């Protein structure tokens, strides 16, 4: 059970005020639940620009698609929560069969626990003594809570053991040895010998229990199909070697985990090759960007481009901004910039224009986003562009991880413009 501080129902009791961008000024003081019940229209219901909208239909489609994909391929699924940091979306992911939720840092674990999430996979080595003390208390308090995290160094094991012993931990923390994706990649022990040394260090302490192996294939240098599959086979071979050596004694199952949002087809293929081991195997996928997908980075990288028979994800975000300046026939400016739109991988993509006079929505022909200032988007226009001051421009975004983190409350919008909920984020 959670510690009782926060419930999903309490999210609906939060009062709307100046903290939340884009929401109607006349909603000041209303609760989220009361506002959502009004089912206002995004365009005529008092919302101000810029405003980020999340498609209700796309979210529902994407949740169902990854659920059936995981089932079809025999995968457990712990989507990376850092994509959205939205407890409402976590609840829907869990309802769609997710094994648990993946975290990256202790703050995220704290948010998850506040909302009662019982299975958390921390895809990082946890060496912060304060966070380990809190973790030990949570594990001691709640027998149903299951927590796993990476270890990738002997020093890390030493720090974890020291902090957990000092905290009076009564349950060992389950750990998975992280195999790095190669020289120059991100975290992880670089060689199988390094991984074995880390496993030996875990075996020498009582505060930790080796449960499996894991890593992130998206960090393979120059990642392509053959190199990613090659690294994944190293990972599964490492698990088999550890098992043959008796390193998983005392574990309830062997966890083998990988899977970002770009190569989960390769993960499914290689994980299907895992031989029978001495314990049940939990093949744990961690892709997280799928819930909203995008109109840039992941649109080009999604595995469903390579295996279209598996289905297709739908982009969920559209950022609406208003034209506030049209200084020339080839240039326009909207009132959304770096504070509002993801820009770390690709610039927003102008998709549609809502005419300020008629309310008609038309394709954004001849309009290109060429730059972002703090609060302005730079548009270049060709003669075919129909655009004037006051029009709203709807833009697709690239990289959902840095779209969610700019908005604390995001309208969930149906195709006809009806706002059905406000999605709360905790970054």
XYZ file of C-alpha atoms in Angstrom:
427
model
C 0.000 0.000 0.000
C 1.050 3.613 -0.395
C 1.950 5.769 2.559
C -1.433 7.479 2.286
C -0.167 10.985 1.503
C -1.676 11.202 -1.963
C -4.429 9.459 -3.888
C -5.588 9.646 -7.469
C -8.860 11.121 -6.260
C -6.959 13.960 -4.593
C -5.599 14.998 -7.977
C -9.133 15.932 -8.912
C -9.413 18.089 -5.789
C -6.499 20.351 -6.720
C -7.492 23.972 -7.268
C -6.744 25.701 -10.538
C -4.797 28.938 -10.320
C -1.911 30.921 -11.782
C 0.505 27.967 -11.533
C -0.933 26.251 -14.581
C -0.264 27.573 -18.073
C -2.935 27.930 -20.718
C -5.965 27.215 -18.539
C -9.008 29.516 -18.674
C -8.725 32.490 -16.312
C -12.371 32.075 -15.345
C -11.566 28.609 -13.973
C -9.572 30.161 -11.121
C -10.417 28.361 -7.888
C -12.251 25.453 -9.518
C -11.084 21.926 -8.784
C -9.569 19.881 -11.557
C -12.438 17.434 -11.292
C -15.124 20.096 -11.536
C -13.386 21.713 -14.469
C -13.022 18.419 -16.341
C -16.716 17.705 -15.764
C -17.586 20.860 -17.700
C -16.071 19.314 -20.870
C -15.070 22.670 -22.276
C -13.960 23.168 -25.851
C -10.228 23.756 -26.265
C -10.802 26.599 -28.736
C -13.898 28.333 -27.395
C -13.783 27.406 -23.711
C -11.477 30.173 -22.515
C -8.062 28.513 -22.891
C -5.199 30.911 -23.574
C -2.197 30.376 -25.804
C 0.179 28.736 -25.730
C -1.568 25.562 -24.618
C -0.398 21.971 -24.940
C -3.066 19.394 -25.780
C -2.823 15.614 -25.483
C -5.046 13.525 -27.746
C -7.371 11.248 -25.779
C -7.756 8.916 -28.741
C -3.994 8.616 -29.334
C -3.279 7.826 -25.692
C -5.987 5.137 -25.597
C -4.731 3.611 -28.845
C -1.082 3.583 -27.778
C -1.821 2.058 -24.374
C -3.769 -0.787 -25.968
C -1.167 -1.352 -28.701
C 1.786 -1.827 -26.327
C -0.303 -4.032 -24.051
C -1.072 -6.440 -26.892
C 2.500 -6.205 -28.204
C 3.971 -7.221 -24.850
C 1.485 -10.062 -24.490
C 2.163 -11.332 -28.004
C 5.909 -11.449 -27.396
C 5.845 -12.817 -23.860
C 7.271 -9.655 -22.318
C 6.639 -8.064 -18.956
C 6.409 -4.303 -19.256
C 7.640 -1.571 -16.906
C 7.298 1.635 -18.934
C 9.742 4.392 -18.089
C 7.772 6.888 -16.032
C 10.253 9.721 -16.531
C 8.635 10.251 -19.938
C 5.465 11.713 -18.450
C 5.793 11.703 -14.629
C 2.003 11.553 -14.612
C 0.342 9.306 -12.010
C -2.865 9.323 -14.080
C -1.002 7.836 -17.019
C 0.836 5.395 -14.731
C -2.532 4.131 -13.500
C -3.705 3.609 -17.054
C -0.482 1.823 -17.978
C -0.870 -0.500 -15.003
C -4.502 -1.110 -15.957
C -3.214 -2.104 -19.395
C -1.063 -4.846 -17.924
C 2.170 -3.093 -16.981
C 4.277 -5.096 -14.489
C 5.384 -1.872 -12.780
C 6.903 1.498 -13.603
C 10.553 2.326 -14.323
C 12.283 5.279 -12.662
C 15.606 7.025 -13.242
C 16.251 8.974 -10.018
C 15.155 8.812 -6.346
C 12.698 11.700 -6.682
C 10.727 9.692 -9.236
C 10.637 6.702 -6.897
C 9.236 8.976 -4.197
C 6.464 10.188 -6.516
C 5.608 6.627 -7.521
C 5.391 5.495 -3.912
C 3.198 8.450 -3.011
C 0.679 7.013 -5.468
C 1.015 3.451 -4.249
C 2.981 1.881 -7.094
C 4.098 -1.506 -5.797
C 6.732 -2.485 -8.369
C 9.499 -0.054 -9.304
C 12.539 -0.682 -11.474
C 15.200 2.011 -11.013
C 17.317 2.041 -14.161
C 20.292 3.538 -12.376
C 22.722 2.661 -9.621
C 21.421 4.076 -6.331
C 24.254 5.294 -4.106
C 22.665 8.301 -2.351
C 22.645 7.462 1.382
C 19.544 9.574 2.109
C 17.581 7.927 -0.709
C 18.751 4.479 0.416
C 17.606 5.207 3.951
C 14.159 6.119 2.653
C 14.111 3.027 0.447
C 14.976 0.798 3.406
C 12.128 2.315 5.406
C 9.676 1.712 2.543
C 10.783 -1.888 2.148
C 10.574 -2.475 5.902
C 7.120 -0.909 6.095
C 5.464 -2.493 3.064
C 5.990 -6.216 2.424
C 4.195 -5.912 -0.937
C 6.632 -3.299 -2.272
C 9.118 -4.670 -4.789
C 12.097 -2.578 -5.858
C 14.935 -3.387 -8.255
C 17.847 -1.226 -9.361
C 21.064 -1.351 -11.354
C 24.521 -1.984 -9.964
C 27.509 -1.438 -12.239
C 30.507 -1.056 -9.900
C 32.083 -2.631 -6.872
C 32.252 0.799 -5.256
C 28.539 1.238 -5.809
C 27.857 -2.041 -4.049
C 30.001 -0.915 -1.120
C 28.103 2.373 -0.808
C 24.723 0.677 -1.015
C 25.664 -1.889 1.605
C 27.025 0.746 3.978
C 23.913 2.930 3.717
C 21.430 0.063 3.977
C 23.144 -1.402 7.050
C 23.167 2.014 8.701
C 19.450 2.371 7.907
C 18.583 -0.946 9.543
C 17.309 -2.530 6.331
C 15.568 -5.830 7.031
C 14.902 -6.834 3.420
C 17.677 -7.137 0.843
C 17.422 -4.801 -2.131
C 17.112 -6.655 -5.412
C 19.757 -5.571 -7.904
C 20.539 -6.325 -11.540
C 24.039 -5.972 -12.950
C 24.080 -3.413 -15.741
C 26.039 -4.383 -18.842
C 27.267 -1.251 -20.591
C 26.455 -0.819 -24.261
C 30.100 -0.391 -25.248
C 33.060 1.923 -24.898
C 31.957 5.524 -24.985
C 28.374 4.575 -24.115
C 26.577 5.647 -20.976
C 26.571 3.732 -17.666
C 27.195 0.037 -17.084
C 30.094 -2.332 -16.477
C 31.993 -2.511 -19.753
C 32.967 -6.175 -19.916
C 31.591 -9.518 -18.784
C 34.550 -9.791 -16.406
C 33.625 -6.429 -14.901
C 30.034 -7.649 -14.511
C 31.250 -10.783 -12.731
C 33.287 -8.679 -10.314
C 30.208 -6.626 -9.478
C 28.172 -9.816 -9.000
C 30.859 -11.145 -6.648
C 30.645 -7.945 -4.619
C 26.864 -8.314 -4.348
C 27.235 -11.921 -3.189
C 29.566 -10.799 -0.411
C 26.948 -8.610 1.324
C 23.621 -9.408 2.933
C 21.842 -6.153 2.104
C 21.628 -6.865 -1.630
C 20.350 -9.791 -3.685
C 21.340 -10.400 -7.303
C 18.173 -10.858 -9.343
C 19.257 -10.426 -12.941
C 21.003 -8.389 -15.613
C 19.941 -5.328 -17.553
C 21.014 -2.469 -19.768
C 19.926 -0.008 -22.431
C 20.439 -0.952 -26.058
C 19.751 2.586 -27.267
C 23.253 3.573 -26.134
C 25.053 1.101 -28.425
C 27.487 3.312 -30.378
C 26.257 3.705 -33.953
C 23.183 1.657 -33.099
C 21.681 -0.352 -35.941
C 19.884 -3.673 -36.153
C 22.947 -5.962 -36.110
C 24.854 -4.029 -33.418
C 21.838 -3.742 -31.131
C 21.017 -7.429 -31.484
C 24.655 -8.279 -30.881
C 24.682 -6.377 -27.612
C 21.357 -7.898 -26.557
C 22.781 -11.375 -27.118
C 25.716 -10.456 -24.886
C 23.180 -9.473 -22.235
C 21.200 -12.702 -22.453
C 24.398 -14.760 -22.530
C 25.555 -12.965 -19.392
C 22.329 -13.992 -17.672
C 22.806 -17.617 -18.728
C 26.427 -17.624 -17.558
C 25.481 -16.119 -14.198
C 22.745 -18.707 -13.818
C 25.069 -21.596 -14.633
C 27.460 -20.273 -11.989
C 24.705 -20.233 -9.359
C 24.789 -16.463 -8.957
C 20.987 -16.139 -8.715
C 20.623 -18.399 -5.682
C 17.901 -17.004 -3.446
C 16.160 -15.022 -6.206
C 12.483 -15.637 -6.938
C 13.056 -15.235 -10.688
C 15.717 -14.033 -13.106
C 15.038 -10.566 -14.453
C 16.505 -9.713 -17.858
C 15.658 -6.156 -18.822
C 16.249 -3.789 -21.734
C 14.160 -1.792 -24.117
C 13.903 1.881 -24.884
C 11.377 3.176 -27.396
C 13.527 2.795 -30.514
C 14.580 -0.878 -30.528
C 11.973 -2.859 -28.621
C 11.441 -5.071 -31.692
C 15.062 -6.201 -31.394
C 14.558 -6.777 -27.674
C 11.510 -8.944 -28.391
C 13.405 -10.939 -31.030
C 16.470 -11.649 -28.901
C 14.568 -12.226 -25.665
C 12.572 -14.898 -27.510
C 15.867 -16.794 -27.884
C 16.597 -16.984 -24.133
C 17.100 -20.649 -23.209
C 15.451 -22.293 -20.236
C 17.186 -21.228 -17.038
C 17.071 -22.585 -13.498
C 14.383 -20.097 -12.453
C 11.437 -18.435 -14.211
C 12.626 -15.553 -16.400
C 11.005 -12.115 -16.300
C 11.702 -10.531 -19.698
C 11.213 -6.911 -18.764
C 10.713 -4.207 -21.399
C 11.010 -0.562 -20.299
C 9.865 1.550 -23.280
C 8.096 4.705 -22.123
C 7.751 7.238 -24.945
C 5.009 5.211 -26.611
C 2.218 6.594 -24.409
C 2.189 9.930 -26.250
C 4.584 9.058 -29.097
C 5.661 12.143 -31.092
C 5.941 13.884 -34.441
C 9.715 13.815 -34.732
C 12.390 11.709 -33.103
C 10.333 8.625 -32.265
C 8.127 8.904 -35.332
C 11.233 8.057 -37.353
C 12.689 5.510 -34.932
C 9.653 3.541 -33.808
C 10.078 -0.210 -34.300
C 6.633 -0.271 -35.871
C 8.206 1.340 -38.934
C 10.291 -1.833 -39.288
C 7.450 -4.237 -38.468
C 4.290 -2.470 -39.712
C 2.216 -5.624 -39.334
C 2.490 -5.115 -35.553
C 0.500 -1.857 -35.741
C 1.373 1.832 -35.491
C 1.636 4.354 -32.681
C -0.221 7.652 -32.947
C 1.326 11.003 -32.062
C -0.513 12.495 -29.096
C 0.778 16.027 -28.579
C -0.225 19.219 -30.318
C 1.008 22.590 -29.075
C -1.300 25.460 -29.963
C 0.191 28.945 -30.200
C -1.146 32.201 -31.565
C 0.355 34.348 -34.292
C 1.355 37.585 -32.561
C 3.414 39.171 -35.328
C 3.472 38.993 -39.143
C 6.241 41.453 -39.997
C 6.695 40.329 -43.603
C 5.295 38.030 -46.264
C 7.932 35.415 -45.414
C 7.994 35.605 -41.652
C 5.643 35.214 -38.672
C 5.978 34.736 -34.935
C 3.864 32.723 -32.518
C 3.775 33.086 -28.743
C 5.326 29.714 -27.857
C 9.037 29.129 -27.438
C 11.579 27.119 -25.494
C 9.551 27.407 -22.291
C 6.652 25.620 -23.975
C 7.944 23.277 -26.686
C 10.431 20.430 -26.766
C 13.452 21.457 -28.820
C 16.334 19.247 -27.665
C 16.072 16.869 -30.632
C 13.948 18.543 -33.318
C 12.015 21.760 -33.719
C 8.215 21.682 -33.605
C 6.392 20.903 -36.834
C 3.630 23.253 -38.015
C 0.672 21.012 -38.852
C -2.563 22.991 -38.880
C -3.888 26.541 -38.636
C -7.122 27.545 -36.907
C -8.480 30.647 -38.597
C -9.152 33.415 -36.084
C -12.098 34.718 -38.102
C -13.985 31.548 -39.041
C -12.692 28.930 -36.613
C -11.910 26.697 -39.583
C -8.922 24.368 -39.175
C -6.806 23.848 -42.292
C -3.403 22.313 -43.089
C -0.411 24.535 -42.309
C 0.678 24.659 -45.938
C 3.795 26.723 -46.552
C 4.571 27.214 -42.850
C 7.802 25.976 -41.251
C 9.091 26.428 -37.703
C 12.704 27.551 -38.120
C 13.666 28.543 -34.591
C 12.624 29.105 -30.992
C 13.357 31.971 -28.632
C 12.408 31.793 -24.971
C 8.780 32.768 -25.631
C 8.527 33.035 -29.419
C 8.441 30.567 -32.258
C 9.974 31.689 -35.538
C 7.948 30.760 -38.615
C 9.036 30.987 -42.218
C 6.202 31.224 -44.725
C 5.893 30.776 -48.481
C 3.338 32.517 -50.721
C 0.856 29.649 -50.312
C 0.663 30.181 -46.539
C -2.617 31.626 -45.281
C -1.658 33.175 -41.987
C -2.438 36.375 -40.134
C -2.138 37.800 -36.662
C -4.591 36.121 -34.306
C -4.616 32.714 -36.014
C -3.741 29.670 -33.929
C -1.029 27.332 -35.209
C -1.110 23.711 -34.102
C 2.362 22.133 -33.921
C 3.539 18.567 -33.493
C 6.413 18.021 -31.067
C 9.506 15.837 -31.030
C 10.654 13.941 -27.918
C 7.833 13.460 -25.396
C 10.212 13.389 -22.411
C 10.915 17.094 -22.793
C 7.330 17.965 -23.708
C 5.648 16.667 -20.551
C 8.181 18.369 -18.288
C 7.194 21.879 -19.394
C 3.535 21.542 -18.413
C 2.088 20.712 -14.981
C -1.495 20.307 -16.203
C -2.161 19.178 -19.766
C -5.650 19.132 -21.277
C -6.675 15.681 -22.500
C -8.630 16.488 -25.641
C -10.960 14.465 -27.836
C -10.867 14.817 -31.610
C -13.751 17.299 -31.623
C -11.893 19.614 -29.215
C -13.662 18.527 -26.014
C -11.413 18.614 -22.957
C -12.178 15.525 -20.856
C -9.462 15.710 -18.191
C -6.322 17.519 -17.073
C -3.192 15.377 -16.891
C -1.028 16.253 -13.873
C 2.761 15.898 -14.066
C 5.358 15.883 -11.258
C 8.808 16.844 -12.567
